Short mmCIF file of C-alpha atoms in Angstrom, two decimals:
data_model
loop_
_atom_site.label_atom_id
_atom_site.label_comp_id
_atom_site.label_asym_id
_atom_site.label_seq_id
_atom_site.Cartn_x
_atom_site.Cartn_y
_atom_site.Cartn_z
CA MET A 12 0.28 157.72 109.04
CA ASN A 13 -2.03 160.35 107.47
CA LYS A 14 -4.21 159.88 104.41
CA LYS A 15 -1.73 161.56 102.04
CA SER A 16 1.08 159.29 103.19
CA ILE A 17 -1.09 156.21 102.66
CA ILE A 18 -2.00 157.34 99.13
CA ALA A 19 1.67 158.04 98.34
CA LEU A 20 2.67 154.61 99.65
CA ILE A 21 -0.01 152.87 97.59
CA THR A 22 1.10 154.81 94.52
CA ILE A 23 4.73 153.77 95.03
CA ILE A 24 3.69 150.13 95.49
CA LEU A 25 1.62 150.24 92.27
CA ILE A 26 4.54 151.77 90.35
CA ILE A 27 6.86 149.04 91.63
CA ILE A 28 4.35 146.34 90.61
CA ILE A 29 3.94 147.83 87.11
CA LEU A 30 7.70 148.17 86.62
CA GLY A 31 8.18 144.61 87.82
CA ALA A 32 5.57 143.37 85.35
CA ILE A 33 7.23 145.28 82.49
CA ILE A 34 10.67 143.86 83.37
CA PHE A 35 9.24 140.33 83.63
CA VAL A 36 7.53 140.54 80.24
CA THR A 37 10.67 141.99 78.61
CA ILE A 38 12.94 139.29 80.04
CA ASN A 39 10.47 136.57 79.11
CA LYS A 40 10.15 137.85 75.55
CA THR A 41 13.94 138.16 75.15
CA GLY A 42 14.43 134.66 76.50
CA LYS A 43 11.82 133.28 74.10
CA GLU A 44 13.44 135.04 71.14
CA GLU A 45 16.87 133.73 72.16
CA THR A 46 15.47 130.19 72.49
CA GLU A 47 13.88 130.42 69.05
CA LYS A 48 17.17 131.67 67.65
CA THR A 49 19.27 128.92 69.19
CA ASN A 50 16.75 126.27 68.13
CA GLN A 51 17.92 126.73 64.53
CA THR A 52 20.67 124.20 63.91
CA LYS A 53 23.92 125.03 62.15
CA THR A 54 23.00 122.33 59.64
CA SER A 55 19.82 124.23 58.78
CA GLU A 56 21.90 127.39 58.35
CA VAL A 57 24.06 125.52 55.82
CA TYR A 58 20.88 124.43 54.04
CA ASP A 59 19.60 128.02 53.95
CA LYS A 60 22.83 129.28 52.42
CA ILE A 61 22.88 126.51 49.80
CA ASP A 62 19.22 127.16 49.02
CA GLN A 63 19.91 130.86 48.46
CA SER A 64 23.10 130.40 46.42
CA ASN A 65 23.31 129.82 42.69
CA LYS A 66 27.00 128.88 42.85
CA ILE A 67 28.13 125.99 45.06
CA LYS A 68 31.22 123.83 45.24
CA LEU A 69 31.21 120.94 47.71
CA VAL A 70 34.20 118.61 47.99
CA ARG A 71 34.02 115.67 50.43
CA THR A 72 37.25 113.74 50.86
CA VAL A 73 37.95 110.52 52.74
CA ASP A 74 41.32 110.02 51.01
CA LYS A 75 42.77 110.40 47.51
CA ASN A 76 40.93 107.27 46.36
CA ASN A 77 37.54 108.20 47.83
CA GLN A 78 36.19 111.65 47.10
CA ILE A 79 33.05 113.31 45.74
CA THR A 80 33.01 116.77 44.16
CA THR A 81 29.75 118.52 43.32
CA ILE A 82 29.71 121.87 41.55
CA ILE A 83 26.54 123.79 40.78
CA GLU A 84 26.10 127.04 38.89
CA ASP A 85 22.55 128.13 38.10
CA GLU A 86 21.04 125.30 36.02
CA LYS A 87 24.34 123.53 35.36
CA ALA A 88 26.14 120.97 37.49
CA TYR A 89 29.25 118.81 37.54
CA LYS A 90 29.73 115.74 39.73
CA GLU A 91 32.90 113.71 40.06
CA ILE A 92 32.78 110.52 42.12
CA THR A 93 35.94 108.63 43.04
CA LYS A 94 35.43 105.35 44.90
CA ASN A 95 38.26 102.89 45.48
CA GLY A 96 40.34 104.83 42.96
CA ILE A 97 37.77 104.58 40.14
CA THR A 98 36.37 107.93 38.94
CA THR A 99 33.07 108.65 37.19
CA LYS A 100 31.97 112.08 35.98
CA TYR A 101 28.60 113.63 35.20
CA ILE A 102 27.60 116.95 33.67
CA VAL A 103 24.14 118.51 33.92
CA LYS A 104 23.08 121.19 31.44
CA ASP A 105 20.19 122.07 29.18
CA GLY A 106 17.89 119.92 31.32
CA ASN A 107 19.85 116.72 30.71
CA THR A 108 22.55 114.70 32.47
CA TYR A 109 25.60 113.40 30.63
CA TYR A 110 27.79 110.54 31.83
CA ILE A 111 31.37 111.16 30.72
CA ASP A 112 33.32 108.05 29.72
CA GLU A 113 36.94 109.22 29.71
CA ILE A 114 38.43 105.84 28.84
CA ASN A 115 36.51 105.50 25.56
CA LYS A 116 36.05 109.24 25.00
CA LYS A 117 32.28 108.91 24.87
CA TYR A 118 29.35 110.57 26.59
CA TYR A 119 25.92 109.16 27.35
CA GLU A 120 22.87 111.41 27.54
CA TYR A 121 20.05 110.99 30.08
CA GLN A 122 17.30 113.28 28.88
CA ASN A 123 15.14 115.35 31.25
CA ASN A 124 17.30 114.40 34.21
CA THR A 125 18.64 117.11 36.53
CA THR A 126 18.71 115.20 39.83
CA ILE A 127 22.28 116.27 40.65
CA LEU A 128 21.23 119.93 40.69
CA ASN A 129 19.16 119.54 43.84
CA GLU A 130 20.31 116.36 45.58
CA ILE A 131 22.45 118.06 48.24
CA LYS A 132 19.77 120.61 49.06
CA ASN A 133 17.04 117.97 49.11
CA GLU A 134 18.97 115.72 51.50
CA LEU A 135 19.79 118.57 53.87
CA GLU A 136 16.16 119.69 53.76
CA GLN A 137 15.03 116.25 54.90
CA ILE A 138 17.25 116.21 57.95
CA LYS A 139 17.81 119.88 58.92
CA ASN A 140 14.87 120.12 61.30
CA THR A 141 14.71 116.52 62.48
CA SER A 142 15.66 115.45 65.97
CA ASN A 143 19.38 115.72 66.60
CA ILE A 144 21.91 115.62 69.39
CA THR A 145 24.91 117.92 69.75
CA GLY A 146 28.35 117.36 71.15
CA LYS A 147 32.04 118.12 70.91
CA GLU A 148 34.74 115.88 69.48
CA LYS A 149 38.36 116.08 68.36
CA ILE A 150 39.34 115.37 64.76
CA ASP A 151 43.03 115.52 63.84
CA GLY A 152 43.79 117.03 67.24
CA LYS A 153 41.27 119.89 67.04
CA SER A 154 37.94 120.05 68.86
CA TYR A 155 34.75 120.74 66.89
CA ARG A 156 31.08 121.08 67.72
CA TYR A 157 28.87 118.60 65.91
CA GLU A 158 25.20 117.93 65.20
CA GLU A 159 24.20 114.28 64.84
CA PHE A 160 21.24 112.97 62.85
CA THR A 161 20.04 109.38 62.57
CA ASN A 162 18.83 107.18 59.69
CA ASN A 163 20.50 109.05 56.85
CA ASN A 164 23.14 107.52 54.57
CA PHE A 165 23.15 109.93 51.61
CA PHE A 166 26.58 111.31 52.48
CA LEU A 167 28.22 107.88 52.75
CA ILE A 168 30.98 107.35 50.16
CA ASN A 169 32.14 103.83 51.00
CA ASP A 170 29.17 101.63 50.06
CA ASN A 171 30.89 98.60 51.59
CA LEU A 172 30.13 99.92 55.08
CA ALA A 173 26.38 99.64 54.57
CA ASN A 174 23.84 96.85 54.30
CA SER A 175 20.06 96.61 54.62
CA SER A 176 20.21 96.25 58.41
CA SER A 177 22.68 99.08 59.05
CA ASN A 178 22.01 101.78 61.61
CA PHE A 179 23.25 105.13 60.34
CA LYS A 180 24.29 108.25 62.19
CA THR A 181 25.55 111.33 60.38
CA ARG A 182 27.52 114.00 62.19
CA PHE A 183 28.19 117.48 60.81
CA TYR A 184 31.20 119.20 62.39
CA PHE A 185 31.53 122.97 62.50
CA ASN A 186 34.35 125.44 62.97
CA ASN A 187 32.29 128.47 64.03
CA ASN A 188 29.57 128.39 61.35
CA ASN A 189 31.64 126.61 58.69
CA LEU A 190 31.00 122.95 57.90
CA VAL A 191 34.44 121.29 58.01
CA TYR A 192 33.87 117.55 58.48
CA ILE A 193 31.16 114.94 58.03
CA LYS A 194 31.29 111.63 59.86
CA ILE A 195 29.02 108.70 59.00
CA ILE A 196 28.75 106.07 61.69
CA VAL A 197 27.51 102.70 60.44
CA ASN A 198 26.98 100.21 63.26
CA ASN A 199 30.50 100.10 64.79
CA LYS A 200 32.34 101.52 61.76
CA GLU A 201 33.06 105.12 60.80
CA GLU A 202 33.81 107.17 57.71
CA VAL A 203 35.28 110.65 58.20
CA GLN A 204 35.13 113.14 55.33
CA LYS A 205 36.97 116.43 55.14
CA VAL A 206 34.62 119.07 53.73
CA ASP A 207 35.41 122.06 51.51
CA LEU A 208 32.26 124.08 50.85
CA SER A 209 32.41 127.36 48.93
CA TYR A 210 30.08 129.66 47.03
CA SER A 211 32.41 131.41 44.58
CA ASP A 212 32.75 131.38 40.79
CA VAL A 213 33.90 128.17 39.12
CA ASN A 214 35.59 127.47 35.81
CA ASP A 215 33.00 127.00 33.06
CA SER A 216 35.07 124.12 31.63
CA TYR A 217 33.54 121.84 34.27
CA PHE A 218 30.29 121.94 32.28
CA THR A 219 31.82 121.37 28.86
CA ILE A 220 31.95 118.02 27.05
CA PRO A 221 35.26 117.76 25.16
CA ASN A 222 34.92 118.22 21.41
CA ASP A 223 36.59 114.89 20.60
CA TYR A 224 34.07 112.84 22.65
CA ARG A 225 31.46 110.87 20.69
CA LYS A 226 27.90 110.23 21.76
CA GLY A 227 27.53 106.69 23.07
#
């Protein structure tokens, strides 16, 4: 092999090494970006959308006697809680919260209280990036992916399932990227909630206290 052939061979080897290094770096970078992307949970994506939206309607239903509806529009909110067939309603506006007593046609004002406005977002923020496990499970005959978080009972509707020594697990079930069910596991008991989450306009009457209601 003459000198020119040796130089040509060395050049080819160097080119192959450089190309190999470029390919390795590109694959490694792509893999890292994909890992970072998949590390974001679907629950955190729900949080992000809620955080960026000024109109939210969240309905969580166990059955007709146990349901919670939360509606938020800008700085106004409406919350309807039905537990064991008994319903209570709250309206948030003008920086205050109003408890609506439908039986006696009264309302009670809690000044400088807007907790309902941010409670869903705050709870999701606490758990969205905590340790979780994922899995697949059938509900009503259909299989869904879920993300499970521990030590959180905010979404529990049936208070009778809980006590001071309870161990909580909360599972969020997704159909593609849509949150469709929430399951709270308390020790060996479960509560399954059907979820309807939307971000469209709502009727302004939700935030209106009827004219014939007196201040209590």
